[in-house]
Short mmCIF file of C-alpha atoms in Angstrom, two decimals:
data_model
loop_
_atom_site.label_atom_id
_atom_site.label_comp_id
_atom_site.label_asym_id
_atom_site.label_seq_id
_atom_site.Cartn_x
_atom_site.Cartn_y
_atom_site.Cartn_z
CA UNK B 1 -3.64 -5.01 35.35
CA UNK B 2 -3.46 -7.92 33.28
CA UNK B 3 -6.58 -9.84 31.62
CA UNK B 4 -7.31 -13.18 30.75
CA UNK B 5 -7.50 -13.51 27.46
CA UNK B 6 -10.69 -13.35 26.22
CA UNK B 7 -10.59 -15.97 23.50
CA UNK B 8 -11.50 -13.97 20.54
CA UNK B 9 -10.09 -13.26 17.54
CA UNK B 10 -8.31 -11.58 14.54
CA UNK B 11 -9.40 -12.19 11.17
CA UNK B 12 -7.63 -10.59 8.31
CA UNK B 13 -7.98 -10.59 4.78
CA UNK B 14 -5.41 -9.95 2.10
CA UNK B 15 -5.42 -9.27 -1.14
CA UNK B 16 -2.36 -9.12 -3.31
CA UNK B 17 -1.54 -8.49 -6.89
CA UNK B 18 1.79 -9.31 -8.40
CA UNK B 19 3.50 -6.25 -9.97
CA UNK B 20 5.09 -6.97 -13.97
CA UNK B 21 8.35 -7.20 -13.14
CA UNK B 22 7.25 -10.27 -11.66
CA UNK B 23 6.81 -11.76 -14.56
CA UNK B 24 9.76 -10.15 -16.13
CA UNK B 25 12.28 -12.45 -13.59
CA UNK B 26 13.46 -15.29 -14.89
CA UNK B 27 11.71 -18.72 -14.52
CA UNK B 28 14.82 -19.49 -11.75
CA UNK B 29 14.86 -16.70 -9.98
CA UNK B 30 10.82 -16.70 -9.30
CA UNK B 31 11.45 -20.41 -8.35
CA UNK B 32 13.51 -19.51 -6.29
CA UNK B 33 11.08 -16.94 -4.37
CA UNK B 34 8.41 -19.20 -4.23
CA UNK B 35 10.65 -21.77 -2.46
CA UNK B 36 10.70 -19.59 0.32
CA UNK B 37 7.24 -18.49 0.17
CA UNK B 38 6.07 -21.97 0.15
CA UNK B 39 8.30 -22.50 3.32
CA UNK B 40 6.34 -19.00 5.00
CA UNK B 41 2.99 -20.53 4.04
CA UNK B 42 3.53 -24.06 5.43
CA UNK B 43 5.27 -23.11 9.27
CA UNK B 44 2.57 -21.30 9.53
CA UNK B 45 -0.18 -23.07 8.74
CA UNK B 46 0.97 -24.69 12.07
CA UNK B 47 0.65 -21.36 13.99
CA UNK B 48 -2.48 -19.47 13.05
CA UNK B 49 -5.68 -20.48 10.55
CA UNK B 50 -4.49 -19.75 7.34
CA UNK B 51 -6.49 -20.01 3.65
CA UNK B 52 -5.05 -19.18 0.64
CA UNK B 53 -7.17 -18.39 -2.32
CA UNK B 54 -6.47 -17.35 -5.95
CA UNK B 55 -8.37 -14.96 -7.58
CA UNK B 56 -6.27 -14.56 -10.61
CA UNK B 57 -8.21 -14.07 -13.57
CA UNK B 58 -11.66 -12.66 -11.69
CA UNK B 59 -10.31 -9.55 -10.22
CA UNK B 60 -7.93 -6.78 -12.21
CA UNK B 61 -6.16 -6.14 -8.88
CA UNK B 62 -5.62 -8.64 -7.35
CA UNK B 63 -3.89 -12.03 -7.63
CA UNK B 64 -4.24 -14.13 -4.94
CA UNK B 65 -5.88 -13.69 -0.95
CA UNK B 66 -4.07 -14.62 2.22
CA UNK B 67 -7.42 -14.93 4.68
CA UNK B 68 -5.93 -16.06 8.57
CA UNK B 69 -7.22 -16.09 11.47
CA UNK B 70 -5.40 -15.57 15.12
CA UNK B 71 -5.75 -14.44 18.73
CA UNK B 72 -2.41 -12.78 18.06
CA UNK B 73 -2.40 -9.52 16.26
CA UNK B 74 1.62 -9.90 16.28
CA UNK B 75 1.39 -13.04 14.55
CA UNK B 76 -0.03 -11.56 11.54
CA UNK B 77 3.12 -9.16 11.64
CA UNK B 78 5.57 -11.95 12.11
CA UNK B 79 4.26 -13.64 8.94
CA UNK B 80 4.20 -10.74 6.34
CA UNK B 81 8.16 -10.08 7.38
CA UNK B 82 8.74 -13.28 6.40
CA UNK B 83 6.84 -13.13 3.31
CA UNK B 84 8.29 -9.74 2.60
CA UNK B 85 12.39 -11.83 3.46
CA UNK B 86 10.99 -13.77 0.68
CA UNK B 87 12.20 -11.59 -1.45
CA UNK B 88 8.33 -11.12 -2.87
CA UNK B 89 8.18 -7.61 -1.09
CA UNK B 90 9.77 -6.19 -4.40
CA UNK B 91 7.10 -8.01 -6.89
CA UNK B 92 3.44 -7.22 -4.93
CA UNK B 93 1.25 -4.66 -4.03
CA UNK B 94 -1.93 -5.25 -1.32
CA UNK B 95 -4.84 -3.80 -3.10
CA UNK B 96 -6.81 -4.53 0.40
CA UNK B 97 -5.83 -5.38 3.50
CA UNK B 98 -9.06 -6.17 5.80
CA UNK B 99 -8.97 -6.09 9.45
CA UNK B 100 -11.64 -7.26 12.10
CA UNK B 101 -12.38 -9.08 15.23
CA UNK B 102 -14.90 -11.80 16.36
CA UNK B 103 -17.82 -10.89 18.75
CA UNK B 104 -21.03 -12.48 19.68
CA UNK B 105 -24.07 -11.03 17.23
CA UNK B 106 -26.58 -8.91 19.65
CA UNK B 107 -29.15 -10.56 16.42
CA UNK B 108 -28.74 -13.96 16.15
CA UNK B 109 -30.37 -15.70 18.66
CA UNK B 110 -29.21 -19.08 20.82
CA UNK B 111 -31.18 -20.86 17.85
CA UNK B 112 -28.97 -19.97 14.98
CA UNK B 113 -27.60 -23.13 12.40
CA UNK B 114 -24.08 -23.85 13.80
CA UNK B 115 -23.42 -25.49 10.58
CA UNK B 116 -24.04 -22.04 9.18
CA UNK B 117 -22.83 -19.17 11.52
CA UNK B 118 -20.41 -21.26 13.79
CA UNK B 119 -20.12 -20.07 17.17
CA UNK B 120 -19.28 -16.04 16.53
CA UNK B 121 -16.35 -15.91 18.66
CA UNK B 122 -14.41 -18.85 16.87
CA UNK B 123 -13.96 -18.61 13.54
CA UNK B 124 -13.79 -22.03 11.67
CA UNK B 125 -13.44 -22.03 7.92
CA UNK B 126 -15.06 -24.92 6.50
CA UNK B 127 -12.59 -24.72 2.78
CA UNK B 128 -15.31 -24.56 0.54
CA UNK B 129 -14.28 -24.10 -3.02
CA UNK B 130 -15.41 -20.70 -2.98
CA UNK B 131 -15.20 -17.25 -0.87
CA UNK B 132 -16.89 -14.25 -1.24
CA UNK B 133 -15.32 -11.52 0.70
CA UNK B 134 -16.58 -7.74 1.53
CA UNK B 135 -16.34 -4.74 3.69
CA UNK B 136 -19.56 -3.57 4.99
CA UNK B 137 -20.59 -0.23 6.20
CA UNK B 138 -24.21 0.97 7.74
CA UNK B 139 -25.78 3.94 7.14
CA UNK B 140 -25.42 6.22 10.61
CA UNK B 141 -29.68 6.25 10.80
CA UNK B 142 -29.27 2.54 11.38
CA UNK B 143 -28.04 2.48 14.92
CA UNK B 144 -30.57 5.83 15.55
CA UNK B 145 -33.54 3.03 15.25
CA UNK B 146 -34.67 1.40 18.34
CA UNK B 147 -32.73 -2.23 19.19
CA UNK B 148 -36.19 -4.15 18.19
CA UNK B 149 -36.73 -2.27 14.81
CA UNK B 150 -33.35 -3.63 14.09
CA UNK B 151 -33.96 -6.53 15.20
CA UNK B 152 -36.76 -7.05 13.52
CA UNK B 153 -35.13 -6.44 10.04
CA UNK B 154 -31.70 -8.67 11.12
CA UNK B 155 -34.32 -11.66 11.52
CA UNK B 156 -35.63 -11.04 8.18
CA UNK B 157 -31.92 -11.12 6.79
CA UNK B 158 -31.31 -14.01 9.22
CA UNK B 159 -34.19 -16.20 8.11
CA UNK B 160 -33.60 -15.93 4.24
CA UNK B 161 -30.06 -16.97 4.78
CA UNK B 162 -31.12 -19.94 6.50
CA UNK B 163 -32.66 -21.19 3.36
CA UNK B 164 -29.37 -21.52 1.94
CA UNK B 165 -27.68 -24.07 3.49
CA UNK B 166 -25.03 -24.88 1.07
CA UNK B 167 -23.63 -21.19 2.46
CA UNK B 168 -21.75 -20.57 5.18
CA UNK B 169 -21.02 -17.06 6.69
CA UNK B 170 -17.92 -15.60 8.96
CA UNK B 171 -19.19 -12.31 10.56
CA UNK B 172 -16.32 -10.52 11.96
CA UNK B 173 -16.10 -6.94 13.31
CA UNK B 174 -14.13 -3.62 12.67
CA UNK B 175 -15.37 -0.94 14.28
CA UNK B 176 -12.59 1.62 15.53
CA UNK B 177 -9.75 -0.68 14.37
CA UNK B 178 -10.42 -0.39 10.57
CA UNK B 179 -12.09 1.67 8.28
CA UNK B 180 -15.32 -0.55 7.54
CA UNK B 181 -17.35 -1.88 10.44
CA UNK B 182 -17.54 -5.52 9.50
CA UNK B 183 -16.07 -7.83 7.17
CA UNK B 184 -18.31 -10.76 5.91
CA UNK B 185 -17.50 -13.84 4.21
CA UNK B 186 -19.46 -16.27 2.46
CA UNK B 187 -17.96 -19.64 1.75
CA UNK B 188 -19.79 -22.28 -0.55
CA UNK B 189 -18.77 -24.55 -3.45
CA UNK B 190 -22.28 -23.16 -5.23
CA UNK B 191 -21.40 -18.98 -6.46
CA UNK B 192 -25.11 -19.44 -7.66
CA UNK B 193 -26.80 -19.73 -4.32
CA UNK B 194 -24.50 -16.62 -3.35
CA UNK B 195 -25.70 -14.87 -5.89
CA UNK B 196 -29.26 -15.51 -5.42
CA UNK B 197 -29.29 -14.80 -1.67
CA UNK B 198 -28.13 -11.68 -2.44
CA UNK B 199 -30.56 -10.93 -5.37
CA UNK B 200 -33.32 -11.97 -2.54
CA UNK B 201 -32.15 -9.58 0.36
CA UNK B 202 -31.72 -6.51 -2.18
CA UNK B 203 -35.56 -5.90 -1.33
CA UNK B 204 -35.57 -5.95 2.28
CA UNK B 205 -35.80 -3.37 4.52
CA UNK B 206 -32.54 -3.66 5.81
CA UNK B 207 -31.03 -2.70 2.65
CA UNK B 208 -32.12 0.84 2.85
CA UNK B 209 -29.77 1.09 5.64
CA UNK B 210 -26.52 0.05 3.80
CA UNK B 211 -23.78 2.95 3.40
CA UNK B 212 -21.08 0.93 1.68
CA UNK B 213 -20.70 -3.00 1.03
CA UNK B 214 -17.84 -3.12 -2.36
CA UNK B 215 -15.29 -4.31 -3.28
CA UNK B 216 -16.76 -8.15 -2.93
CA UNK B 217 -14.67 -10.17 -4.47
CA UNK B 218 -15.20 -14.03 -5.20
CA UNK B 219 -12.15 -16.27 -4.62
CA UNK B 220 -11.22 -19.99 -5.27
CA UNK B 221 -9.47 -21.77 -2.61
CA UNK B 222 -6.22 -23.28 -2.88
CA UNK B 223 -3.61 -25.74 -1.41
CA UNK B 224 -0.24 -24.48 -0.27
CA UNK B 225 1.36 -26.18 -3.55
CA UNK B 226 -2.07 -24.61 -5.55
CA UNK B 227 -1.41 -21.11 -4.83
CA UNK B 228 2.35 -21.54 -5.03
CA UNK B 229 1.68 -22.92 -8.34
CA UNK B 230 -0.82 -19.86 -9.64
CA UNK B 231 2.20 -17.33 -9.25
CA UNK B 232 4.36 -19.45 -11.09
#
């Protein structure tokens, strides 16, 4: 029996770094790659959300990030075979490749800052300068607590990211279709507030519950013609 669809969706985050004989091809023939690429990028732009961030120069593995956003798993498919008819296929590796879904948060109440957490089920970039992306795991004695212990702790975390306005966060979920549980990403044109919302939750309770939460990775958002530009 067929569904309606249920008007979530896929988020996924990629991270690529270009392999040296990349920059062994001559200045024409990568010219004439990126033509392509920049022809992938743009149609579909039109289809799905798609960011593009560099992050050339702060991480040793990788180059740039595709982020997109779709209720079509397939689409996401669609676009990397173009990307790999580019004729790129031959010059990249994907250090990461992030998968997840949207849900509605059983913590964050019907009084949560739009602005900040958008609506859960729609994800909205807002193309801040700046992303921080990372997996996240929890520890298995987290979901042995009762719902209002966690709860409890998930306000804490809650209200001290409220006092950050200048960040906004995409929540998105991966349990049973990837290896980490969620993916969360932090966008902001201030890495400083990032960084001290983070030094301020390192001593809450919650954190004693956290299996895994690396690589994160800080990226820079580009234009089509920006990022096309960066692997010149």
């Amino acid at each position: 029996m067929k569904r309606e669809p249920s008007g979530r969706q896929y988020i996924n985050y990629s991270f690529i770094k270009m392999n040296n004989s990349w920059h062994l091809l001559s200045k024409q023939k990568r010219k004439s790659i990126l033509l392509k690429l920049n022809k992938v990028f743009l149609k579909y732009e039109k289809l799905l959300t798609l960011n593009l961030y560099s992050t050339l120069g702060i991480r040793a593995e990788s180059d740039f990030m595709i982020w997109r956003v779709s209720e079509s798993l397939e689409l996401f498919e669609k676009m990397s075979m173009e990307i790999n008819a580019s004729g790129l296929s031959g010059y990249m590796n994907t250090s990461y490749s992030f998968l997840s879904m949207t849900k509605h948060s059983q913590y964050v109440s019907k009084n949560k800052k739009i602005e900040q957490e958008g609506t859960r089920i729609k994800i909205e970039p807002k193309k801040r300068k700046y992303l921080i992306v990372y997996p996240f795991v929890k520890k298995v004695d987290w979901y042995l607590l009762s719902k209002e212990k966690r709860q409890e702790m998930m306000s804490e975390h809650i209200g001290t990211g409220h006092r950050y306005p200048s960040i906004s966060i995409n929540t998105s979920y991966s349990f049973g279709i990837d290896d980490q549980e969620q993916v969360v990403s932090f966008e902001t044109d201030y890495p400083e507030d990032f960084l001290d919302l983070v030094e301020e939750m390192r001593s809450q309770k919650a954190r004693a519950y956290t299996e895994r939460d690396v690589p994160i990775i800080t990226c820079i958002h580009k234009k089509v013609n920006e990022i096309i530009k960066v692997l010149s």
